[in-house]
């Protein structure tokens, strides 16, 4: 787990999350890692006045750099770390799995030198599933409305629910079940003996799926009890996460990656 | 660049690539990294007799482990490194970006301690584009034939060509152009002063797009000359890559991620 934060860190958050305001979205796995590690951060668009201007300026410009001499950002989220860049400037990095890897190494949320690659592969796979779920309501064009691709969304959602969910859930559940053999704690953690960002990221994607496809996920609970009941409930009550999930920092799902369209759920 | 390989490494390749035989696919960014670094490897399914049996046994089973006590693999590619795991066993890791990150750190293909996060974010973004291009012929269901989702593929491909390509290409070209300001070599490399796996991975995805959408990419060459002409040609002639691309180890595109369906190209 994370080292206890110093007083300086508490008053001057070293990590700045740059993401769209008002939705959990692709920023949420990053928030969960930091909350579980007990590391303070500044969620710029949600916490600062005119914060979204800053996010747009750094992450959504058309320039040759994002900020402080760092390369451009393709799209939010990005992480800015004042003082961590060249010549004492800020470091700006992007892409959720990359940010998780950077923070994982610095907060004790990535396991040991070997486990970190297992943690990374699990988080990457969970984020792949999140991408597929996004495409369940946008299979044809990201920039068009759902209503313009509603029929195609039904076909895509059916495939995700019937073929992709069992494949992903089987993989996560088998990893969980095999963790004890690898010297870890079975049932609670995917890798090793303590919480890593593999757990928090998988948990977030499962939680999003429960919001988007409540009927489908309810039906799957009996099929994957270790994952969708044991693990899911256990992660939710981890120190740091329990407090966060009850706080108003935890944003509600709305029109982001995870959307609840009853016509796309199991009928 | 990579340290010259020792004689032992040359006779006993330390890195084993586990992937489907006969296609470049998701294994190709890994091959390009290793070829450019001059590091020997064993491409199990293409080089060993009954090699694909080994790949299937390790990467496509339904067990609680992949091999040697390592966690399951969701799907190929995986990397096996004999002796690098716990108690001197083999380490098995999966997910292309994770394998690139592991190998990048060990072959000098990832830049310095700060640049490695920029390299990772660029490779992740190139692999996101590859995923979108895969969906250009499979927008509804991975397990169904293209012919069963041909109409939807036309809509998806149009969006990718008209909206997504310019967004990705602008991002890569601006990163390339801004590299000089960050102390690197402009035009040749995305990050820093020497080849990294950001370059080889982006190159591979651009090359795949040129195969899949020849008319579209030809038309885009004038719009993004630094990326699609200067950078593309320059990477192709890098030491290690030039020899590899002329060898029979470089596999032809066929029915993988990048497919040439003229009806999906610019008309």
Short mmCIF file of C-alpha atoms in Angstrom, two decimals:
data_model
loop_
_atom_site.label_atom_id
_atom_site.label_comp_id
_atom_site.label_asym_id
_atom_site.label_seq_id
_atom_site.Cartn_x
_atom_site.Cartn_y
_atom_site.Cartn_z
CA UNK A 1 0.00 0.00 0.00
CA UNK A 2 0.97 3.63 -0.29
CA UNK A 3 3.33 5.32 2.11
CA UNK A 4 1.44 7.67 4.41
CA UNK A 5 1.31 11.04 2.66
CA UNK A 6 3.49 13.79 4.02
CA UNK A 7 1.88 17.00 5.22
CA UNK A 8 3.26 18.83 2.21
CA UNK A 9 1.59 16.38 -0.12
CA UNK A 10 -1.69 16.88 1.65
CA UNK A 11 -1.65 20.62 1.14
CA UNK A 12 -0.09 20.53 -2.34
CA UNK A 13 -1.42 17.59 -4.30
CA UNK A 14 1.42 16.34 -6.50
CA UNK A 15 -0.84 14.62 -9.00
CA UNK A 16 -3.21 16.51 -11.27
CA UNK A 17 -5.85 14.57 -13.19
CA UNK A 18 -6.89 16.22 -16.43
CA UNK A 19 -10.23 14.85 -17.64
CA UNK A 20 -13.74 15.87 -18.66
CA UNK A 21 -15.91 17.05 -15.76
CA UNK A 22 -19.06 15.39 -14.44
CA UNK A 23 -18.58 11.77 -15.58
CA UNK A 24 -16.54 8.88 -14.18
CA UNK A 25 -15.42 7.83 -17.69
CA UNK A 26 -11.82 6.99 -18.47
CA UNK A 27 -10.69 9.05 -15.50
CA UNK A 28 -12.28 6.68 -13.00
CA UNK A 29 -9.64 3.89 -12.94
CA UNK A 30 -7.09 6.62 -12.16
CA UNK A 31 -9.25 8.08 -9.36
CA UNK A 32 -9.79 4.62 -7.85
CA UNK A 33 -6.05 3.86 -7.80
CA UNK A 34 -5.29 7.15 -6.05
CA UNK A 35 -8.19 6.88 -3.61
CA UNK A 36 -7.28 3.29 -2.67
CA UNK A 37 -3.64 4.30 -2.21
CA UNK A 38 -4.62 7.25 -0.02
CA UNK A 39 -2.66 9.62 -2.24
CA UNK A 40 -4.04 13.15 -2.65
CA UNK A 41 -4.72 14.50 -6.13
CA UNK A 42 -6.34 17.41 -7.83
CA UNK A 43 -9.15 16.52 -10.22
CA UNK A 44 -8.74 19.75 -12.20
CA UNK A 45 -12.05 19.89 -14.13
CA UNK A 46 -14.16 18.94 -11.09
CA UNK A 47 -12.27 20.80 -8.37
CA UNK A 48 -10.88 24.00 -9.87
CA UNK A 49 -12.78 27.07 -11.04
CA UNK A 50 -12.50 27.12 -14.84
CA UNK A 51 -10.64 23.84 -14.53
CA UNK A 52 -12.07 22.46 -17.74
CA UNK A 53 -10.45 25.35 -19.62
CA UNK A 54 -7.11 24.04 -18.38
CA UNK A 55 -7.96 20.48 -19.47
CA UNK A 56 -8.98 21.66 -22.92
CA UNK A 57 -5.93 23.88 -23.28
CA UNK A 58 -3.54 21.03 -22.46
CA UNK A 59 -5.32 17.94 -23.82
CA UNK A 60 -7.46 19.15 -26.71
CA UNK A 61 -5.27 21.64 -28.54
CA UNK A 62 -3.76 21.32 -32.01
CA UNK A 63 -0.24 22.41 -31.06
CA UNK A 64 3.12 20.61 -31.12
CA UNK A 65 3.09 20.34 -27.34
CA UNK A 66 0.55 19.84 -24.57
CA UNK A 67 2.11 21.88 -21.79
CA UNK A 68 5.57 22.64 -20.35
CA UNK A 69 7.34 21.15 -23.36
CA UNK A 70 5.60 17.78 -23.16
CA UNK A 71 4.33 16.07 -26.33
CA UNK A 72 0.69 16.51 -27.43
CA UNK A 73 -2.11 14.54 -25.78
CA UNK A 74 -4.39 12.55 -28.11
CA UNK A 75 -7.38 12.89 -25.80
CA UNK A 76 -8.10 13.07 -22.05
CA UNK A 77 -7.34 11.72 -19.50
CA UNK A 78 -3.84 13.04 -18.88
CA UNK A 79 -1.81 13.26 -15.69
CA UNK A 80 0.27 16.32 -14.86
CA UNK A 81 2.97 16.01 -12.23
CA UNK A 82 4.52 19.38 -11.33
CA UNK A 83 8.29 19.16 -10.94
CA UNK A 84 8.60 15.64 -12.38
CA UNK A 85 9.53 16.69 -15.93
CA UNK A 86 12.80 17.84 -17.48
CA UNK A 87 14.51 20.83 -15.83
CA UNK A 88 12.04 20.74 -12.95
CA UNK A 89 9.06 21.44 -15.18
CA UNK A 90 5.80 19.49 -15.11
CA UNK A 91 5.59 16.05 -16.65
CA UNK A 92 2.43 15.41 -18.69
CA UNK A 93 1.56 11.85 -19.70
CA UNK A 94 -1.57 10.37 -21.26
CA UNK A 95 -3.40 7.10 -21.97
CA UNK A 96 -5.16 5.46 -19.01
CA UNK A 97 -3.03 2.26 -18.87
CA UNK A 98 0.15 4.36 -19.03
CA UNK A 99 -1.02 6.65 -16.23
CA UNK A 100 -1.99 3.62 -14.12
CA UNK A 101 1.44 2.11 -14.68
CA UNK A 102 3.21 5.36 -13.72
CA UNK A 103 1.12 5.81 -10.57
CA UNK A 104 1.14 2.11 -9.70
CA UNK A 105 4.93 2.11 -9.42
CA UNK A 106 4.87 5.20 -7.19
CA UNK A 107 2.05 4.30 -4.81
CA UNK A 108 2.57 0.61 -4.08
CA UNK A 109 -0.51 -0.30 -6.16
CA UNK A 110 1.32 -2.34 -8.82
CA UNK A 111 2.68 -5.33 -6.91
CA UNK A 112 6.34 -6.34 -7.03
CA UNK A 113 8.76 -6.14 -9.97
CA UNK A 114 7.32 -9.28 -11.53
CA UNK A 115 3.68 -8.94 -10.51
CA UNK A 116 3.52 -5.47 -12.09
CA UNK A 117 3.36 -7.03 -15.57
CA UNK A 118 0.49 -9.29 -14.52
CA UNK A 119 -1.26 -6.28 -12.98
CA UNK A 120 -0.77 -4.29 -16.18
CA UNK A 121 -2.11 -7.07 -18.43
CA UNK A 122 -5.24 -7.39 -16.30
CA UNK A 123 -5.91 -3.65 -16.28
CA UNK A 124 -5.34 -3.50 -20.05
CA UNK A 125 -7.83 -6.31 -20.57
CA UNK A 126 -10.43 -4.64 -18.35
CA UNK A 127 -9.99 -1.41 -20.33
CA UNK A 128 -10.41 -3.39 -23.57
CA UNK A 129 -13.75 -4.59 -22.22
CA UNK A 130 -14.68 -0.98 -21.37
CA UNK A 131 -13.91 -0.03 -25.00
CA UNK A 132 -16.15 -2.81 -26.26
CA UNK A 133 -18.96 -1.68 -23.95
CA UNK A 134 -18.54 1.87 -25.26
CA UNK A 135 -19.00 0.49 -28.77
CA UNK A 136 -22.23 -1.26 -27.67
CA UNK A 137 -23.93 2.14 -28.09
CA UNK A 138 -21.52 3.55 -30.70
CA UNK A 139 -20.60 0.69 -33.05
CA UNK A 140 -20.42 2.81 -36.21
CA UNK A 141 -19.26 6.34 -35.38
CA UNK A 142 -18.06 7.94 -32.15
CA UNK A 143 -19.14 11.39 -33.29
CA UNK A 144 -22.72 10.42 -34.20
CA UNK A 145 -25.65 10.11 -31.78
CA UNK A 146 -26.70 6.74 -30.42
CA UNK A 147 -30.09 7.24 -32.05
CA UNK A 148 -28.37 7.27 -35.45
CA UNK A 149 -26.86 3.80 -34.85
CA UNK A 150 -29.53 2.21 -32.70
CA UNK A 151 -30.15 -0.88 -34.82
CA UNK A 152 -26.44 -1.63 -35.15
CA UNK A 153 -26.13 -1.12 -31.38
CA UNK A 154 -28.62 -3.91 -30.76
CA UNK A 155 -26.52 -6.38 -32.76
CA UNK A 156 -23.30 -5.24 -31.14
CA UNK A 157 -24.76 -5.40 -27.62
CA UNK A 158 -26.13 -8.88 -28.18
CA UNK A 159 -22.66 -10.08 -29.19
CA UNK A 160 -21.02 -8.40 -26.21
CA UNK A 161 -23.54 -9.82 -23.74
CA UNK A 162 -23.65 -13.34 -25.16
CA UNK A 163 -20.07 -13.92 -26.33
CA UNK A 164 -17.71 -11.31 -24.96
CA UNK A 165 -18.93 -11.10 -21.34
CA UNK A 166 -18.47 -14.85 -20.68
CA UNK A 167 -14.99 -14.77 -22.23
CA UNK A 168 -13.83 -11.79 -20.14
CA UNK A 169 -15.53 -12.92 -16.93
CA UNK A 170 -14.12 -16.44 -17.22
CA UNK A 171 -10.63 -14.97 -17.64
CA UNK A 172 -10.93 -12.66 -14.63
CA UNK A 173 -12.50 -15.36 -12.45
CA UNK A 174 -9.82 -17.93 -13.33
CA UNK A 175 -7.09 -15.39 -12.55
CA UNK A 176 -8.74 -14.71 -9.19
CA UNK A 177 -9.12 -18.41 -8.40
CA UNK A 178 -5.53 -19.21 -9.34
CA UNK A 179 -3.99 -16.41 -7.28
CA UNK A 180 -3.64 -18.59 -4.17
CA UNK A 181 -1.49 -21.08 -6.11
CA UNK A 182 0.76 -18.16 -7.00
CA UNK A 183 1.20 -17.22 -3.33
CA UNK A 184 -1.55 -14.64 -3.24
CA UNK A 185 -4.89 -14.25 -1.52
CA UNK A 186 -7.62 -16.13 -3.33
CA UNK A 187 -10.97 -14.49 -3.90
CA UNK A 188 -10.02 -11.00 -2.79
CA UNK A 189 -7.19 -10.05 -5.13
CA UNK A 190 -6.23 -10.80 -8.71
CA UNK A 191 -2.49 -10.63 -8.05
CA UNK A 192 -0.59 -11.13 -4.80
CA UNK A 193 -1.60 -10.46 -1.23
CA UNK A 194 -2.82 -6.90 -1.39
CA UNK A 195 -4.95 -4.61 -3.49
CA UNK A 196 -3.45 -3.53 -6.84
CA UNK A 197 -4.77 -1.39 -9.66
CA UNK A 198 -5.72 -4.61 -11.46
CA UNK A 199 -8.42 -5.06 -8.81
CA UNK A 200 -9.64 -1.47 -8.84
CA UNK A 201 -9.70 -1.27 -12.66
CA UNK A 202 -11.51 -4.58 -13.12
CA UNK A 203 -13.92 -3.57 -10.35
CA UNK A 204 -14.71 -0.28 -12.09
CA UNK A 205 -15.45 -1.97 -15.41
CA UNK A 206 -17.66 -4.59 -13.73
CA UNK A 207 -19.49 -1.85 -11.89
CA UNK A 208 -20.01 0.03 -15.15
CA UNK A 209 -21.37 -3.12 -16.79
CA UNK A 210 -23.79 -3.57 -13.88
CA UNK A 211 -25.07 -0.06 -14.53
CA UNK A 212 -25.32 -0.48 -18.31
CA UNK A 213 -26.70 -4.04 -18.44
CA UNK A 214 -28.42 -4.68 -15.08
CA UNK A 215 -30.49 -7.67 -16.25
CA UNK A 216 -27.61 -9.35 -18.04
CA UNK A 217 -25.26 -8.90 -15.12
CA UNK A 218 -27.83 -10.14 -12.60
CA UNK A 219 -28.19 -13.32 -14.67
CA UNK A 220 -24.40 -13.73 -14.90
CA UNK A 221 -23.93 -13.50 -11.12
CA UNK A 222 -24.82 -17.16 -10.61
CA UNK A 223 -22.43 -18.21 -13.36
CA UNK A 224 -19.46 -16.20 -12.05
CA UNK A 225 -20.09 -15.93 -8.29
CA UNK A 226 -16.43 -15.58 -7.25
CA UNK A 227 -15.98 -12.60 -9.56
CA UNK A 228 -19.35 -10.86 -9.60
CA UNK A 229 -20.29 -11.49 -5.98
CA UNK A 230 -17.23 -12.28 -3.83
CA UNK A 231 -14.60 -10.14 -5.50
CA UNK A 232 -16.96 -7.33 -6.47
CA UNK A 233 -18.26 -6.87 -2.91
CA UNK A 234 -14.85 -7.32 -1.32
CA UNK A 235 -13.13 -4.61 -3.40
CA UNK A 236 -15.98 -2.21 -2.69
CA UNK A 237 -15.26 -2.39 1.02
CA UNK A 238 -11.48 -1.86 0.80
CA UNK A 239 -10.05 0.98 2.86
CA UNK A 240 -10.04 4.19 0.87
CA UNK A 241 -12.49 2.89 -1.70
CA UNK A 242 -15.37 2.49 0.74
CA UNK A 243 -15.04 6.12 1.83
CA UNK A 244 -14.61 7.34 -1.74
CA UNK A 245 -17.62 5.47 -3.10
CA UNK A 246 -19.80 7.02 -0.39
CA UNK A 247 -18.45 10.53 -1.06
CA UNK A 248 -19.64 13.10 -3.59
CA UNK A 249 -16.30 12.76 -5.42
CA UNK A 250 -17.69 9.54 -6.89
CA UNK A 251 -19.60 10.76 -9.96
CA UNK A 252 -22.74 9.16 -11.33
CA UNK A 253 -22.81 7.34 -14.64
CA UNK A 254 -24.59 9.28 -17.34
CA UNK A 255 -23.79 9.69 -21.03
CA UNK A 256 -20.25 8.34 -21.00
CA UNK A 257 -18.77 4.90 -21.67
CA UNK A 258 -21.42 3.14 -19.57
CA UNK A 259 -24.99 4.02 -20.54
CA UNK A 260 -28.22 2.39 -19.56
CA UNK A 261 -30.36 1.73 -22.62
CA UNK A 262 -32.90 -0.96 -21.64
CA UNK A 263 -33.32 -2.05 -25.27
CA UNK A 264 -29.63 -3.10 -25.36
CA UNK A 265 -29.87 -5.23 -22.19
CA UNK A 266 -30.99 -8.86 -21.95
CA UNK A 267 -34.71 -9.00 -22.79
CA UNK B 1 19.92 0.80 -28.83
CA UNK B 2 20.28 -2.74 -27.61
CA UNK B 3 23.46 -4.13 -26.16
CA UNK B 4 25.12 -6.53 -28.58
CA UNK B 5 23.76 -9.98 -27.83
CA UNK B 6 26.05 -12.44 -26.14
CA UNK B 7 26.91 -15.69 -27.88
CA UNK B 8 24.71 -17.57 -25.45
CA UNK B 9 21.74 -15.39 -26.32
CA UNK B 10 22.32 -16.02 -30.01
CA UNK B 11 22.15 -19.76 -29.59
CA UNK B 12 19.43 -19.76 -26.92
CA UNK B 13 16.89 -17.04 -27.64
CA UNK B 14 15.74 -15.70 -24.28
CA UNK B 15 12.46 -14.32 -25.59
CA UNK B 16 9.68 -16.53 -26.88
CA UNK B 17 6.80 -14.95 -28.78
CA UNK B 18 3.53 -16.86 -28.50
CA UNK B 19 1.14 -15.86 -31.26
CA UNK B 20 -0.96 -17.24 -34.12
CA UNK B 21 1.10 -18.42 -37.11
CA UNK B 22 1.10 -16.95 -40.61
CA UNK B 23 -0.11 -13.39 -39.96
CA UNK B 24 1.66 -10.25 -38.73
CA UNK B 25 -1.32 -9.32 -36.49
CA UNK B 26 -0.86 -8.23 -32.91
CA UNK B 27 2.48 -10.00 -32.79
CA UNK B 28 4.05 -7.63 -35.30
CA UNK B 29 4.79 -4.63 -33.02
CA UNK B 30 6.64 -7.09 -30.76
CA UNK B 31 8.62 -8.55 -33.68
CA UNK B 32 9.55 -5.07 -34.93
CA UNK B 33 10.83 -4.00 -31.50
CA UNK B 34 13.03 -7.09 -31.22
CA UNK B 35 14.27 -6.92 -34.82
CA UNK B 36 15.15 -3.23 -34.51
CA UNK B 37 16.93 -3.90 -31.22
CA UNK B 38 18.88 -6.77 -32.75
CA UNK B 39 17.70 -9.12 -30.00
CA UNK B 40 17.14 -12.77 -30.92
CA UNK B 41 13.77 -14.36 -30.23
CA UNK B 42 11.86 -17.49 -30.97
CA UNK B 43 8.57 -17.00 -32.80
CA UNK B 44 7.15 -20.29 -31.53
CA UNK B 45 4.21 -20.83 -33.91
CA UNK B 46 6.23 -19.88 -37.01
CA UNK B 47 9.59 -21.40 -36.10
CA UNK B 48 8.94 -24.56 -34.10
CA UNK B 49 7.45 -27.81 -35.26
CA UNK B 50 4.00 -28.09 -33.64
CA UNK B 51 4.67 -24.63 -32.23
CA UNK B 52 1.05 -23.59 -32.49
CA UNK B 53 0.12 -26.43 -30.15
CA UNK B 54 2.33 -24.77 -27.54
CA UNK B 55 0.70 -21.37 -28.16
CA UNK B 56 -2.77 -22.83 -27.81
CA UNK B 57 -1.85 -24.79 -24.72
CA UNK B 58 -0.49 -21.71 -22.95
CA UNK B 59 -2.65 -18.88 -24.30
CA UNK B 60 -5.98 -20.44 -25.19
CA UNK B 61 -6.72 -22.84 -22.35
CA UNK B 62 -9.46 -22.59 -19.72
CA UNK B 63 -7.24 -23.33 -16.72
CA UNK B 64 -6.29 -21.26 -13.68
CA UNK B 65 -2.78 -20.76 -15.06
CA UNK B 66 -1.14 -20.31 -18.44
CA UNK B 67 2.19 -22.04 -17.86
CA UNK B 68 4.80 -22.41 -15.10
CA UNK B 69 2.47 -20.96 -12.47
CA UNK B 70 1.77 -17.76 -14.38
CA UNK B 71 -1.79 -16.35 -14.52
CA UNK B 72 -4.03 -17.16 -17.49
CA UNK B 73 -3.65 -15.33 -20.82
CA UNK B 74 -6.80 -13.70 -22.23
CA UNK B 75 -5.64 -14.15 -25.82
CA UNK B 76 -2.38 -14.16 -27.80
CA UNK B 77 0.15 -12.59 -28.07
CA UNK B 78 2.05 -13.58 -24.97
CA UNK B 79 5.76 -13.44 -24.18
CA UNK B 80 7.52 -16.25 -22.36
CA UNK B 81 10.90 -15.56 -20.78
CA UNK B 82 12.56 -18.73 -19.46
CA UNK B 83 14.21 -18.16 -16.09
CA UNK B 84 12.68 -14.72 -15.50
CA UNK B 85 9.80 -15.89 -13.31
CA UNK B 86 9.59 -16.83 -9.64
CA UNK B 87 11.99 -19.57 -8.46
CA UNK B 88 13.80 -19.53 -11.80
CA UNK B 89 10.72 -20.61 -13.74
CA UNK B 90 9.51 -18.96 -16.93
CA UNK B 91 7.69 -15.64 -16.78
CA UNK B 92 4.63 -15.39 -19.04
CA UNK B 93 3.07 -11.98 -19.71
CA UNK B 94 0.40 -10.88 -22.16
CA UNK B 95 -1.19 -7.82 -23.80
CA UNK B 96 0.82 -6.18 -26.59
CA UNK B 97 1.43 -2.80 -24.84
CA UNK B 98 2.57 -4.62 -21.71
CA UNK B 99 4.97 -6.84 -23.65
CA UNK B 100 6.34 -3.78 -25.48
CA UNK B 101 6.89 -2.01 -22.17
CA UNK B 102 8.68 -5.03 -20.68
CA UNK B 103 10.93 -5.48 -23.71
CA UNK B 104 11.44 -1.75 -24.23
CA UNK B 105 13.01 -1.41 -20.79
CA UNK B 106 15.34 -4.35 -21.45
CA UNK B 107 16.51 -3.56 -24.99
CA UNK B 108 17.04 0.20 -24.98
CA UNK B 109 13.95 0.71 -27.17
CA UNK B 110 11.92 2.74 -24.64
CA UNK B 111 13.91 5.97 -24.21
CA UNK B 112 15.01 7.27 -20.82
CA UNK B 113 13.11 7.10 -17.50
CA UNK B 114 10.88 10.02 -18.48
CA UNK B 115 10.60 9.41 -22.22
CA UNK B 116 9.37 5.87 -21.61
CA UNK B 117 5.94 7.19 -20.62
CA UNK B 118 5.72 9.25 -23.80
CA UNK B 119 6.82 6.20 -25.80
CA UNK B 120 4.16 4.07 -24.08
CA UNK B 121 1.36 6.58 -24.70
CA UNK B 122 2.23 6.77 -28.40
CA UNK B 123 2.33 2.99 -28.80
CA UNK B 124 -0.99 2.66 -26.92
CA UNK B 125 -2.58 5.22 -29.22
CA UNK B 126 -1.27 3.46 -32.35
CA UNK B 127 -2.68 0.18 -31.03
CA UNK B 128 -6.03 1.91 -30.40
CA UNK B 129 -6.03 2.89 -34.07
CA UNK B 130 -5.27 -0.72 -35.02
CA UNK B 131 -8.28 -1.81 -32.96
CA UNK B 132 -10.49 0.68 -34.76
CA UNK B 133 -9.21 -0.55 -38.13
CA UNK B 134 -9.99 -4.12 -37.06
CA UNK B 135 -13.53 -2.99 -36.34
CA UNK B 136 -13.78 -1.48 -39.84
CA UNK B 137 -14.48 -5.02 -41.08
CA UNK B 138 -15.94 -6.37 -37.81
CA UNK B 139 -18.06 -3.60 -36.29
CA UNK B 140 -20.79 -5.87 -34.89
CA UNK B 141 -19.30 -9.23 -33.87
CA UNK B 142 -15.72 -10.53 -33.81
CA UNK B 143 -16.86 -14.12 -34.20
CA UNK B 144 -19.04 -13.52 -37.28
CA UNK B 145 -17.84 -13.32 -40.88
CA UNK B 146 -17.22 -9.98 -42.56
CA UNK B 147 -19.89 -10.86 -45.12
CA UNK B 148 -22.46 -10.96 -42.31
CA UNK B 149 -21.67 -7.36 -41.31
CA UNK B 150 -20.73 -5.86 -44.65
CA UNK B 151 -23.21 -2.98 -44.67
CA UNK B 152 -22.27 -1.91 -41.13
CA UNK B 153 -18.60 -2.18 -42.14
CA UNK B 154 -19.13 0.43 -44.85
CA UNK B 155 -20.47 2.93 -42.34
CA UNK B 156 -17.73 2.19 -39.83
CA UNK B 157 -14.98 2.42 -42.46
CA UNK B 158 -16.28 5.75 -43.74
CA UNK B 159 -16.11 7.17 -40.22
CA UNK B 160 -12.62 5.81 -39.66
CA UNK B 161 -11.32 7.16 -42.96
CA UNK B 162 -12.99 10.56 -42.76
CA UNK B 163 -12.88 11.36 -39.06
CA UNK B 164 -10.55 9.08 -37.17
CA UNK B 165 -7.58 8.97 -39.58
CA UNK B 166 -7.13 12.78 -39.60
CA UNK B 167 -7.35 12.90 -35.80
CA UNK B 168 -4.75 10.17 -35.30
CA UNK B 169 -2.44 11.34 -38.08
CA UNK B 170 -2.52 14.94 -36.88
CA UNK B 171 -1.57 13.77 -33.38
CA UNK B 172 1.34 11.62 -34.59
CA UNK B 173 2.59 14.29 -36.99
CA UNK B 174 2.49 17.02 -34.35
CA UNK B 175 4.38 14.78 -31.92
CA UNK B 176 7.00 14.16 -34.60
CA UNK B 177 7.30 17.85 -35.46
CA UNK B 178 7.59 18.90 -31.83
CA UNK B 179 10.30 16.37 -30.96
CA UNK B 180 13.13 18.77 -31.85
CA UNK B 181 11.87 21.30 -29.30
CA UNK B 182 12.06 18.53 -26.72
CA UNK B 183 15.72 17.87 -27.54
CA UNK B 184 15.09 15.07 -29.99
CA UNK B 185 15.55 14.49 -33.71
CA UNK B 186 12.72 16.02 -35.71
CA UNK B 187 11.18 14.08 -38.56
CA UNK B 188 12.86 10.75 -37.85
CA UNK B 189 11.75 9.89 -34.32
CA UNK B 190 8.66 10.51 -32.22
CA UNK B 191 10.60 10.72 -28.95
CA UNK B 192 14.25 11.58 -28.36
CA UNK B 193 17.28 11.03 -30.52
CA UNK B 194 17.01 7.37 -31.40
CA UNK B 195 14.51 4.78 -32.50
CA UNK B 196 12.02 3.64 -29.85
CA UNK B 197 9.11 1.23 -29.95
CA UNK B 198 6.81 4.25 -30.39
CA UNK B 199 8.31 4.62 -33.88
CA UNK B 200 8.15 0.94 -34.79
CA UNK B 201 4.60 0.51 -33.47
CA UNK B 202 3.24 3.61 -35.21
CA UNK B 203 5.07 2.57 -38.39
CA UNK B 204 3.46 -0.86 -38.29
CA UNK B 205 -0.05 0.56 -37.91
CA UNK B 206 0.52 3.08 -40.72
CA UNK B 207 1.84 0.29 -42.93
CA UNK B 208 -1.23 -1.81 -42.14
CA UNK B 209 -3.51 1.13 -43.01
CA UNK B 210 -1.67 1.52 -46.33
CA UNK B 211 -2.41 -2.13 -47.09
CA UNK B 212 -6.06 -1.95 -45.99
CA UNK B 213 -6.97 1.47 -47.44
CA UNK B 214 -4.51 2.16 -50.28
CA UNK B 215 -6.58 4.88 -51.97
CA UNK B 216 -7.40 6.68 -48.76
CA UNK B 217 -3.80 6.62 -47.57
CA UNK B 218 -2.45 7.79 -50.93
CA UNK B 219 -4.77 10.79 -50.72
CA UNK B 220 -3.71 11.52 -47.14
CA UNK B 221 0.01 11.53 -48.02
CA UNK B 222 -0.14 15.12 -49.24
CA UNK B 223 -1.95 16.21 -46.11
CA UNK B 224 0.48 14.56 -43.67
CA UNK B 225 3.80 14.45 -45.57
CA UNK B 226 6.05 14.49 -42.51
CA UNK B 227 4.31 11.43 -41.10
CA UNK B 228 3.24 9.40 -44.14
CA UNK B 229 6.25 10.16 -46.33
CA UNK B 230 9.26 11.35 -44.30
CA UNK B 231 8.79 9.35 -41.11
CA UNK B 232 7.31 6.29 -42.80
CA UNK B 233 10.22 5.93 -45.25
CA UNK B 234 12.84 6.77 -42.67
CA UNK B 235 11.74 4.09 -40.17
CA UNK B 236 11.62 1.51 -42.96
CA UNK B 237 15.32 1.96 -43.59
CA UNK B 238 16.47 1.75 -39.96
CA UNK B 239 19.13 -0.83 -39.20
CA UNK B 240 17.57 -4.15 -38.30
CA UNK B 241 14.19 -3.22 -39.74
CA UNK B 242 15.43 -2.91 -43.31
CA UNK B 243 16.87 -6.44 -43.19
CA UNK B 244 13.80 -7.82 -41.44
CA UNK B 245 11.31 -6.31 -43.88
CA UNK B 246 13.22 -7.87 -46.79
CA UNK B 247 13.36 -11.28 -45.08
CA UNK B 248 10.81 -14.08 -45.13
CA UNK B 249 10.24 -13.57 -41.41
CA UNK B 250 8.11 -10.57 -42.36
CA UNK B 251 4.69 -12.14 -42.95
CA UNK B 252 2.15 -10.92 -45.50
CA UNK B 253 -1.10 -9.28 -44.49
CA UNK B 254 -4.06 -11.54 -45.08
CA UNK B 255 -7.19 -12.09 -42.99
CA UNK B 256 -6.03 -10.45 -39.79
CA UNK B 257 -6.44 -6.94 -38.38
CA UNK B 258 -5.58 -5.28 -41.68
CA UNK B 259 -7.64 -6.53 -44.63
CA UNK B 260 -7.99 -5.11 -48.10
CA UNK B 261 -11.65 -4.82 -49.03
CA UNK B 262 -11.86 -2.32 -51.93
CA UNK B 263 -15.48 -1.49 -51.08
CA UNK B 264 -14.38 -0.13 -47.69
CA UNK B 265 -11.69 2.15 -49.15
CA UNK B 266 -12.17 5.68 -50.48
CA UNK B 267 -14.28 5.46 -53.67
#
